[in-house]
mmCIF file of N, CA, C and O in Angstrom:
data_model
loop_
_atom_site.group_PDB
_atom_site.id
_atom_site.type_symbol
_atom_site.label_atom_id
_atom_site.label_comp_id
_atom_site.label_asym_id
_atom_site.label_seq_id
_atom_site.Cartn_x
_atom_site.Cartn_y
_atom_site.Cartn_z
ATOM 1 N N MET O 1 0.829 -1.186 0.000
ATOM 2 C CA MET O 1 0.000 0.000 0.000
ATOM 3 C C MET O 1 0.878 1.256 0.000
ATOM 4 O O MET O 1 0.488 2.258 -0.559
ATOM 5 N N LYS O 2 2.045 1.185 0.607
ATOM 6 C CA LYS O 2 2.920 2.352 0.640
ATOM 7 C C LYS O 2 3.423 2.712 -0.753
ATOM 8 O O LYS O 2 3.552 3.877 -1.090
ATOM 9 N N PHE O 3 3.673 1.693 -1.583
ATOM 10 C CA PHE O 3 4.121 1.948 -2.951
ATOM 11 C C PHE O 3 3.045 2.709 -3.733
ATOM 12 O O PHE O 3 3.332 3.700 -4.400
ATOM 13 N N THR O 4 1.814 2.255 -3.630
ATOM 14 C CA THR O 4 0.702 2.916 -4.317
ATOM 15 C C THR O 4 0.479 4.318 -3.760
ATOM 16 O O THR O 4 0.194 5.247 -4.514
ATOM 17 N N GLY O 5 0.606 4.482 -2.474
ATOM 18 C CA GLY O 5 0.445 5.795 -1.857
ATOM 19 C C GLY O 5 1.460 6.794 -2.374
ATOM 20 O O GLY O 5 1.123 7.945 -2.678
ATOM 21 N N ARG O 6 2.709 6.357 -2.511
ATOM 22 C CA ARG O 6 3.740 7.259 -3.053
ATOM 23 C C ARG O 6 3.436 7.642 -4.495
ATOM 24 O O ARG O 6 3.654 8.782 -4.897
ATOM 25 N N TRP O 7 2.931 6.693 -5.274
ATOM 26 C CA TRP O 7 2.577 6.993 -6.659
ATOM 27 C C TRP O 7 1.449 8.015 -6.726
ATOM 28 O O TRP O 7 1.456 8.912 -7.570
ATOM 29 N N PHE O 8 0.459 7.893 -5.865
ATOM 30 C CA PHE O 8 -0.655 8.840 -5.874
ATOM 31 C C PHE O 8 -0.210 10.231 -5.420
ATOM 32 O O PHE O 8 -0.675 11.226 -5.960
ATOM 33 N N VAL O 9 0.681 10.306 -4.464
ATOM 34 C CA VAL O 9 1.212 11.617 -4.055
ATOM 35 C C VAL O 9 1.984 12.246 -5.215
ATOM 36 O O VAL O 9 1.803 13.422 -5.536
ATOM 37 N N GLY O 10 2.822 11.458 -5.863
ATOM 38 C CA GLY O 10 3.588 11.962 -7.004
ATOM 39 C C GLY O 10 2.693 12.406 -8.151
ATOM 40 O O GLY O 10 2.919 13.443 -8.780
ATOM 41 N N CYS O 11 1.674 11.619 -8.425
ATOM 42 C CA CYS O 11 0.726 11.969 -9.483
ATOM 43 C C CYS O 11 -0.027 13.255 -9.132
ATOM 44 O O CYS O 11 -0.277 14.096 -9.995
ATOM 45 N N GLY O 12 -0.382 13.411 -7.875
ATOM 46 C CA GLY O 12 -1.077 14.623 -7.440
ATOM 47 C C GLY O 12 -0.221 15.861 -7.616
ATOM 48 O O GLY O 12 -0.694 16.893 -8.107
ATOM 49 N N VAL O 13 1.035 15.776 -7.242
ATOM 50 C CA VAL O 13 1.939 16.914 -7.417
ATOM 51 C C VAL O 13 2.106 17.213 -8.911
ATOM 52 O O VAL O 13 2.090 18.369 -9.332
ATOM 53 N N PHE O 14 2.217 16.166 -9.725
ATOM 54 C CA PHE O 14 2.338 16.340 -11.169
ATOM 55 C C PHE O 14 1.101 17.034 -11.747
ATOM 56 O O PHE O 14 1.214 17.939 -12.586
ATOM 57 N N LEU O 15 -0.099 16.636 -11.308
ATOM 58 C CA LEU O 15 -1.321 17.263 -11.799
ATOM 59 C C LEU O 15 -1.399 18.736 -11.408
ATOM 60 O O LEU O 15 -1.831 19.575 -12.203
ATOM 61 N N ILE O 16 -0.989 19.053 -10.206
ATOM 62 C CA ILE O 16 -0.986 20.453 -9.772
ATOM 63 C C ILE O 16 -0.034 21.270 -10.633
ATOM 64 O O ILE O 16 -0.374 22.369 -11.094
ATOM 65 N N LEU O 17 1.155 20.739 -10.890
ATOM 66 C CA LEU O 17 2.127 21.445 -11.720
ATOM 67 C C LEU O 17 1.644 21.594 -13.156
ATOM 68 O O LEU O 17 1.847 22.641 -13.784
ATOM 69 N N CYS O 18 0.987 20.563 -13.696
ATOM 70 C CA CYS O 18 0.440 20.659 -15.056
ATOM 71 C C CYS O 18 -0.671 21.697 -15.134
ATOM 72 O O CYS O 18 -0.755 22.454 -16.108
ATOM 73 N N GLY O 19 -1.530 21.735 -14.144
ATOM 74 C CA GLY O 19 -2.582 22.747 -14.113
ATOM 75 C C GLY O 19 -2.013 24.141 -14.025
ATOM 76 O O GLY O 19 -2.481 25.071 -14.703
ATOM 77 N N LEU O 20 -0.983 24.311 -13.221
ATOM 78 C CA LEU O 20 -0.342 25.614 -13.095
ATOM 79 C C LEU O 20 0.347 26.018 -14.393
ATOM 80 O O LEU O 20 0.236 27.161 -14.837
ATOM 81 N N ALA O 21 1.025 25.062 -15.034
ATOM 82 C CA ALA O 21 1.693 25.358 -16.309
ATOM 83 C C ALA O 21 0.679 25.704 -17.395
ATOM 84 O O ALA O 21 0.898 26.610 -18.204
ATOM 85 N N GLY O 22 -0.444 24.992 -17.418
ATOM 86 C CA GLY O 22 -1.492 25.289 -18.386
ATOM 87 C C GLY O 22 -2.078 26.665 -18.181
ATOM 88 O O GLY O 22 -2.343 27.397 -19.140
ATOM 89 N N TYR O 23 -2.272 27.037 -16.937
ATOM 90 C CA TYR O 23 -2.811 28.361 -16.645
ATOM 91 C C TYR O 23 -1.805 29.453 -17.007
ATOM 92 O O TYR O 23 -2.167 30.468 -17.596
ATOM 93 N N LEU O 24 -0.548 29.253 -16.667
ATOM 94 C CA LEU O 24 0.467 30.270 -16.959
ATOM 95 C C LEU O 24 0.714 30.432 -18.454
ATOM 96 O O LEU O 24 1.111 31.508 -18.901
ATOM 97 N N SER O 25 0.456 29.386 -19.232
ATOM 98 C CA SER O 25 0.654 29.495 -20.670
ATOM 99 C C SER O 25 -0.440 30.317 -21.337
ATOM 100 O O SER O 25 -0.214 30.912 -22.389
ATOM 101 N N ASN O 26 -1.634 30.346 -20.738
ATOM 102 C CA ASN O 26 -2.749 31.104 -21.297
ATOM 103 C C ASN O 26 -3.701 31.502 -20.173
ATOM 104 O O ASN O 26 -4.742 30.881 -19.996
ATOM 105 N N PRO O 27 -3.366 32.541 -19.414
ATOM 106 C CA PRO O 27 -4.184 32.889 -18.242
ATOM 107 C C PRO O 27 -5.639 33.230 -18.565
ATOM 108 O O PRO O 27 -6.529 32.986 -17.761
ATOM 109 N N ALA O 28 -5.887 33.785 -19.739
ATOM 110 C CA ALA O 28 -7.258 34.189 -20.072
ATOM 111 C C ALA O 28 -8.138 32.988 -20.399
ATOM 112 O O ALA O 28 -9.329 32.987 -20.090
ATOM 113 N N GLY O 29 -7.575 31.957 -21.019
ATOM 114 C CA GLY O 29 -8.405 30.854 -21.490
ATOM 115 C C GLY O 29 -8.220 29.544 -20.769
ATOM 116 O O GLY O 29 -8.897 28.577 -21.096
ATOM 117 N N ALA O 30 -7.338 29.464 -19.806
ATOM 118 C CA ALA O 30 -7.054 28.165 -19.182
ATOM 119 C C ALA O 30 -7.291 28.177 -17.682
ATOM 120 O O ALA O 30 -6.563 27.530 -16.935
ATOM 121 N N LYS O 31 -8.320 28.862 -17.241
ATOM 122 C CA LYS O 31 -8.629 28.856 -15.805
ATOM 123 C C LYS O 31 -9.101 27.480 -15.351
ATOM 124 O O LYS O 31 -8.850 27.071 -14.225
ATOM 125 N N THR O 32 -9.779 26.763 -16.255
ATOM 126 C CA THR O 32 -10.251 25.432 -15.879
ATOM 127 C C THR O 32 -9.095 24.457 -15.707
ATOM 128 O O THR O 32 -9.214 23.505 -14.934
ATOM 129 N N ALA O 33 -7.988 24.678 -16.410
ATOM 130 C CA ALA O 33 -6.815 23.807 -16.224
ATOM 131 C C ALA O 33 -6.284 23.946 -14.812
ATOM 132 O O ALA O 33 -5.920 22.949 -14.172
ATOM 133 N N LEU O 34 -6.245 25.152 -14.317
ATOM 134 C CA LEU O 34 -5.783 25.384 -12.951
ATOM 135 C C LEU O 34 -6.739 24.778 -11.936
ATOM 136 O O LEU O 34 -6.316 24.139 -10.972
ATOM 137 N N MET O 35 -8.041 24.951 -12.186
ATOM 138 C CA MET O 35 -9.031 24.420 -11.247
ATOM 139 C C MET O 35 -9.033 22.890 -11.229
ATOM 140 O O MET O 35 -9.011 22.283 -10.152
ATOM 141 N N SER O 36 -9.063 22.263 -12.400
ATOM 142 C CA SER O 36 -9.123 20.797 -12.417
ATOM 143 C C SER O 36 -7.800 20.180 -11.984
ATOM 144 O O SER O 36 -7.783 19.197 -11.239
ATOM 145 N N GLY O 37 -6.672 20.755 -12.424
ATOM 146 C CA GLY O 37 -5.375 20.244 -11.992
ATOM 147 C C GLY O 37 -5.173 20.406 -10.505
ATOM 148 O O GLY O 37 -4.680 19.500 -9.826
ATOM 149 N N GLY O 38 -5.555 21.548 -9.985
ATOM 150 C CA GLY O 38 -5.410 21.794 -8.551
ATOM 151 C C GLY O 38 -6.330 20.925 -7.712
ATOM 152 O O GLY O 38 -5.914 20.358 -6.688
ATOM 153 N N THR O 39 -7.570 20.796 -8.153
ATOM 154 C CA THR O 39 -8.536 20.001 -7.390
ATOM 155 C C THR O 39 -8.170 18.525 -7.372
ATOM 156 O O THR O 39 -8.054 17.911 -6.310
ATOM 157 N N PHE O 40 -7.991 17.954 -8.553
ATOM 158 C CA PHE O 40 -7.694 16.524 -8.604
ATOM 159 C C PHE O 40 -6.278 16.221 -8.129
ATOM 160 O O PHE O 40 -6.018 15.146 -7.607
ATOM 161 N N GLY O 41 -5.359 17.161 -8.292
ATOM 162 C CA GLY O 41 -4.010 16.964 -7.768
ATOM 163 C C GLY O 41 -3.995 16.935 -6.252
ATOM 164 O O GLY O 41 -3.341 16.094 -5.635
ATOM 165 N N THR O 42 -4.725 17.852 -5.652
ATOM 166 C CA THR O 42 -4.826 17.881 -4.191
ATOM 167 C C THR O 42 -5.525 16.630 -3.676
ATOM 168 O O THR O 42 -5.086 16.017 -2.695
ATOM 169 N N LEU O 43 -6.600 16.242 -4.356
ATOM 170 C CA LEU O 43 -7.332 15.053 -3.944
ATOM 171 C C LEU O 43 -6.470 13.795 -4.077
ATOM 172 O O LEU O 43 -6.444 12.955 -3.175
ATOM 173 N N SER O 44 -5.733 13.681 -5.167
ATOM 174 C CA SER O 44 -4.856 12.528 -5.360
ATOM 175 C C SER O 44 -3.758 12.486 -4.300
ATOM 176 O O SER O 44 -3.442 11.418 -3.760
ATOM 177 N N SER O 45 -3.177 13.633 -4.003
ATOM 178 C CA SER O 45 -2.153 13.685 -2.962
ATOM 179 C C SER O 45 -2.727 13.311 -1.598
ATOM 180 O O SER O 45 -2.083 12.608 -0.818
ATOM 181 N N LEU O 46 -3.930 13.767 -1.322
ATOM 182 C CA LEU O 46 -4.589 13.432 -0.060
ATOM 183 C C LEU O 46 -4.815 11.931 0.052
ATOM 184 O O LEU O 46 -4.523 11.325 1.086
ATOM 185 N N TRP O 47 -5.316 11.313 -1.032
ATOM 186 C CA TRP O 47 -5.513 9.859 -1.004
ATOM 187 C C TRP O 47 -4.195 9.145 -0.782
ATOM 188 O O TRP O 47 -4.121 8.173 -0.034
ATOM 189 N N GLY O 48 -3.138 9.601 -1.459
ATOM 190 C CA GLY O 48 -1.827 8.983 -1.292
ATOM 191 C C GLY O 48 -1.320 9.086 0.134
ATOM 192 O O GLY O 48 -0.779 8.120 0.688
ATOM 193 N N LEU O 49 -1.490 10.251 0.740
ATOM 194 C CA LEU O 49 -1.055 10.421 2.134
ATOM 195 C C LEU O 49 -1.853 9.532 3.078
ATOM 196 O O LEU O 49 -1.299 8.956 4.023
ATOM 197 N N LEU O 50 -3.153 9.412 2.816
ATOM 198 C CA LEU O 50 -3.971 8.524 3.651
ATOM 199 C C LEU O 50 -3.568 7.064 3.475
ATOM 200 O O LEU O 50 -3.566 6.295 4.434
ATOM 201 N N MET O 51 -3.197 6.685 2.246
ATOM 202 C CA MET O 51 -2.707 5.315 2.036
ATOM 203 C C MET O 51 -1.398 5.090 2.778
ATOM 204 O O MET O 51 -1.171 4.020 3.345
ATOM 205 N N LEU O 52 -0.525 6.090 2.769
ATOM 206 C CA LEU O 52 0.744 5.963 3.491
ATOM 207 C C LEU O 52 0.526 5.825 4.990
ATOM 208 O O LEU O 52 1.326 5.203 5.688
ATOM 209 N N LYS O 53 -0.572 6.408 5.490
ATOM 210 C CA LYS O 53 -0.903 6.282 6.915
ATOM 211 C C LYS O 53 -1.547 4.937 7.245
ATOM 212 O O LYS O 53 -1.716 4.598 8.409
ATOM 213 N N GLY O 54 -1.948 4.175 6.198
ATOM 214 C CA GLY O 54 -2.498 2.844 6.436
ATOM 215 C C GLY O 54 -4.002 2.722 6.320
ATOM 216 O O GLY O 54 -4.558 1.680 6.680
ATOM 217 N N PHE O 55 -4.690 3.723 5.811
ATOM 218 C CA PHE O 55 -6.140 3.651 5.650
ATOM 219 C C PHE O 55 -6.460 2.881 4.367
ATOM 220 O O PHE O 55 -6.228 3.365 3.265
ATOM 221 N N ALA O 56 -7.020 1.683 4.514
ATOM 222 C CA ALA O 56 -7.282 0.814 3.363
ATOM 223 C C ALA O 56 -8.371 1.383 2.455
ATOM 224 O O ALA O 56 -8.325 1.213 1.239
ATOM 225 N N TRP O 57 -9.368 2.060 3.025
ATOM 226 C CA TRP O 57 -10.460 2.607 2.226
ATOM 227 C C TRP O 57 -9.981 3.706 1.281
ATOM 228 O O TRP O 57 -10.633 3.995 0.275
ATOM 229 N N ALA O 58 -8.837 4.323 1.580
ATOM 230 C CA ALA O 58 -8.334 5.404 0.737
ATOM 231 C C ALA O 58 -7.916 4.888 -0.642
ATOM 232 O O ALA O 58 -7.997 5.622 -1.625
ATOM 233 N N LYS O 59 -7.521 3.631 -0.722
ATOM 234 C CA LYS O 59 -7.130 3.065 -2.014
ATOM 235 C C LYS O 59 -8.339 2.959 -2.943
ATOM 236 O O LYS O 59 -8.250 3.284 -4.123
ATOM 237 N N ILE O 60 -9.466 2.543 -2.411
ATOM 238 C CA ILE O 60 -10.691 2.454 -3.208
ATOM 239 C C ILE O 60 -11.135 3.846 -3.634
ATOM 240 O O ILE O 60 -11.470 4.073 -4.804
ATOM 241 N N ALA O 61 -11.122 4.787 -2.708
ATOM 242 C CA ALA O 61 -11.512 6.160 -3.032
ATOM 243 C C ALA O 61 -10.576 6.765 -4.076
ATOM 244 O O ALA O 61 -11.018 7.505 -4.969
ATOM 245 N N ALA O 62 -9.306 6.449 -3.992
ATOM 246 C CA ALA O 62 -8.332 6.980 -4.951
ATOM 247 C C ALA O 62 -8.607 6.449 -6.351
ATOM 248 O O ALA O 62 -8.543 7.201 -7.332
ATOM 249 N N TRP O 63 -8.885 5.173 -6.474
ATOM 250 C CA TRP O 63 -9.147 4.611 -7.795
ATOM 251 C C TRP O 63 -10.464 5.113 -8.369
ATOM 252 O O TRP O 63 -10.575 5.348 -9.576
ATOM 253 N N VAL O 64 -11.468 5.313 -7.530
ATOM 254 C CA VAL O 64 -12.742 5.874 -8.016
ATOM 255 C C VAL O 64 -12.537 7.301 -8.516
ATOM 256 O O VAL O 64 -13.008 7.657 -9.598
ATOM 257 N N SER O 65 -11.822 8.114 -7.759
ATOM 258 C CA SER O 65 -11.592 9.491 -8.210
ATOM 259 C C SER O 65 -10.692 9.530 -9.446
ATOM 260 O O SER O 65 -10.835 10.410 -10.295
ATOM 261 N N THR O 66 -9.799 8.567 -9.595
ATOM 262 C CA THR O 66 -8.976 8.479 -10.802
ATOM 263 C C THR O 66 -9.840 8.158 -12.013
ATOM 264 O O THR O 66 -9.642 8.729 -13.095
ATOM 265 N N LEU O 67 -10.811 7.270 -11.862
ATOM 266 C CA LEU O 67 -11.721 6.970 -12.962
ATOM 267 C C LEU O 67 -12.576 8.181 -13.326
ATOM 268 O O LEU O 67 -12.812 8.448 -14.502
ATOM 269 N N VAL O 68 -13.028 8.927 -12.324
ATOM 270 C CA VAL O 68 -13.798 10.150 -12.583
ATOM 271 C C VAL O 68 -12.925 11.172 -13.305
ATOM 272 O O VAL O 68 -13.362 11.820 -14.265
ATOM 273 N N LEU O 69 -11.685 11.315 -12.875
ATOM 274 C CA LEU O 69 -10.743 12.226 -13.520
ATOM 275 C C LEU O 69 -10.514 11.822 -14.972
ATOM 276 O O LEU O 69 -10.544 12.665 -15.873
ATOM 277 N N GLY O 70 -10.305 10.538 -15.212
ATOM 278 C CA GLY O 70 -10.111 10.061 -16.583
ATOM 279 C C GLY O 70 -11.325 10.316 -17.457
ATOM 280 O O GLY O 70 -11.195 10.717 -18.624
ATOM 281 N N ALA O 71 -12.513 10.103 -16.918
ATOM 282 C CA ALA O 71 -13.738 10.358 -17.680
ATOM 283 C C ALA O 71 -13.894 11.851 -17.990
ATOM 284 O O ALA O 71 -14.265 12.231 -19.106
ATOM 285 N N ALA O 72 -13.593 12.699 -17.016
ATOM 286 C CA ALA O 72 -13.716 14.143 -17.229
ATOM 287 C C ALA O 72 -12.726 14.639 -18.284
ATOM 288 O O ALA O 72 -13.090 15.425 -19.170
ATOM 289 N N PHE O 73 -11.500 14.173 -18.217
ATOM 290 C CA PHE O 73 -10.510 14.610 -19.195
ATOM 291 C C PHE O 73 -10.796 14.037 -20.578
ATOM 292 O O PHE O 73 -10.548 14.694 -21.584
ATOM 293 N N THR O 74 -11.340 12.830 -20.649
ATOM 294 C CA THR O 74 -11.729 12.273 -21.946
ATOM 295 C C THR O 74 -12.852 13.093 -22.560
ATOM 296 O O THR O 74 -12.821 13.425 -23.747
ATOM 297 N N TRP O 75 -13.840 13.430 -21.748
ATOM 298 C CA TRP O 75 -14.954 14.252 -22.226
ATOM 299 C C TRP O 75 -14.465 15.602 -22.710
ATOM 300 O O TRP O 75 -14.862 16.084 -23.763
ATOM 301 N N ARG O 76 -13.582 16.238 -21.944
ATOM 302 C CA ARG O 76 -13.051 17.559 -22.331
ATOM 303 C C ARG O 76 -12.231 17.493 -23.605
ATOM 304 O O ARG O 76 -12.287 18.400 -24.431
ATOM 305 N N SER O 77 -11.465 16.431 -23.781
ATOM 306 C CA SER O 77 -10.647 16.324 -24.986
ATOM 307 C C SER O 77 -11.521 16.078 -26.218
ATOM 308 O O SER O 77 -11.255 16.628 -27.288
ATOM 309 N N ILE O 78 -12.570 15.280 -26.068
ATOM 310 C CA ILE O 78 -13.497 15.049 -27.187
ATOM 311 C C ILE O 78 -14.244 16.334 -27.528
ATOM 312 O O ILE O 78 -14.380 16.695 -28.703
ATOM 313 N N ALA O 79 -14.697 17.050 -26.504
ATOM 314 C CA ALA O 79 -15.406 18.310 -26.744
ATOM 315 C C ALA O 79 -14.495 19.358 -27.396
ATOM 316 O O ALA O 79 -14.930 20.110 -28.274
ATOM 317 N N GLY O 80 -13.240 19.394 -27.011
ATOM 318 C CA GLY O 80 -12.302 20.336 -27.605
ATOM 319 C C GLY O 80 -11.909 19.973 -29.017
ATOM 320 O O GLY O 80 -11.622 20.836 -29.852
ATOM 321 N N TRP O 81 -11.925 18.689 -29.312
ATOM 322 C CA TRP O 81 -11.539 18.228 -30.634
ATOM 323 C C TRP O 81 -12.631 18.515 -31.655
ATOM 324 O O TRP O 81 -12.367 18.817 -32.804
ATOM 325 N N MET O 82 -13.887 18.442 -31.214
ATOM 326 C CA MET O 82 -14.991 18.659 -32.150
ATOM 327 C C MET O 82 -15.312 20.091 -32.231
ATOM 328 O O MET O 82 -15.284 20.972 -32.614
#
């Protein structure tokens, strides 16, 4: 569980940095990048920290929120492409 927790913390930090980079590249049009990257990055890091503390339920919550994140980004990419 500690291995997975470290991965989720790392992924969360990466998402926050990607959201920040997206916002800084286009502040007028990329506010949602900052919001979604910051929100899901913080949530992913929180799940990872809870897994590192030994909370087994955090692993299930982390995977559910990862699936929601994947669905949201897939929807946004399809909407942007069309």
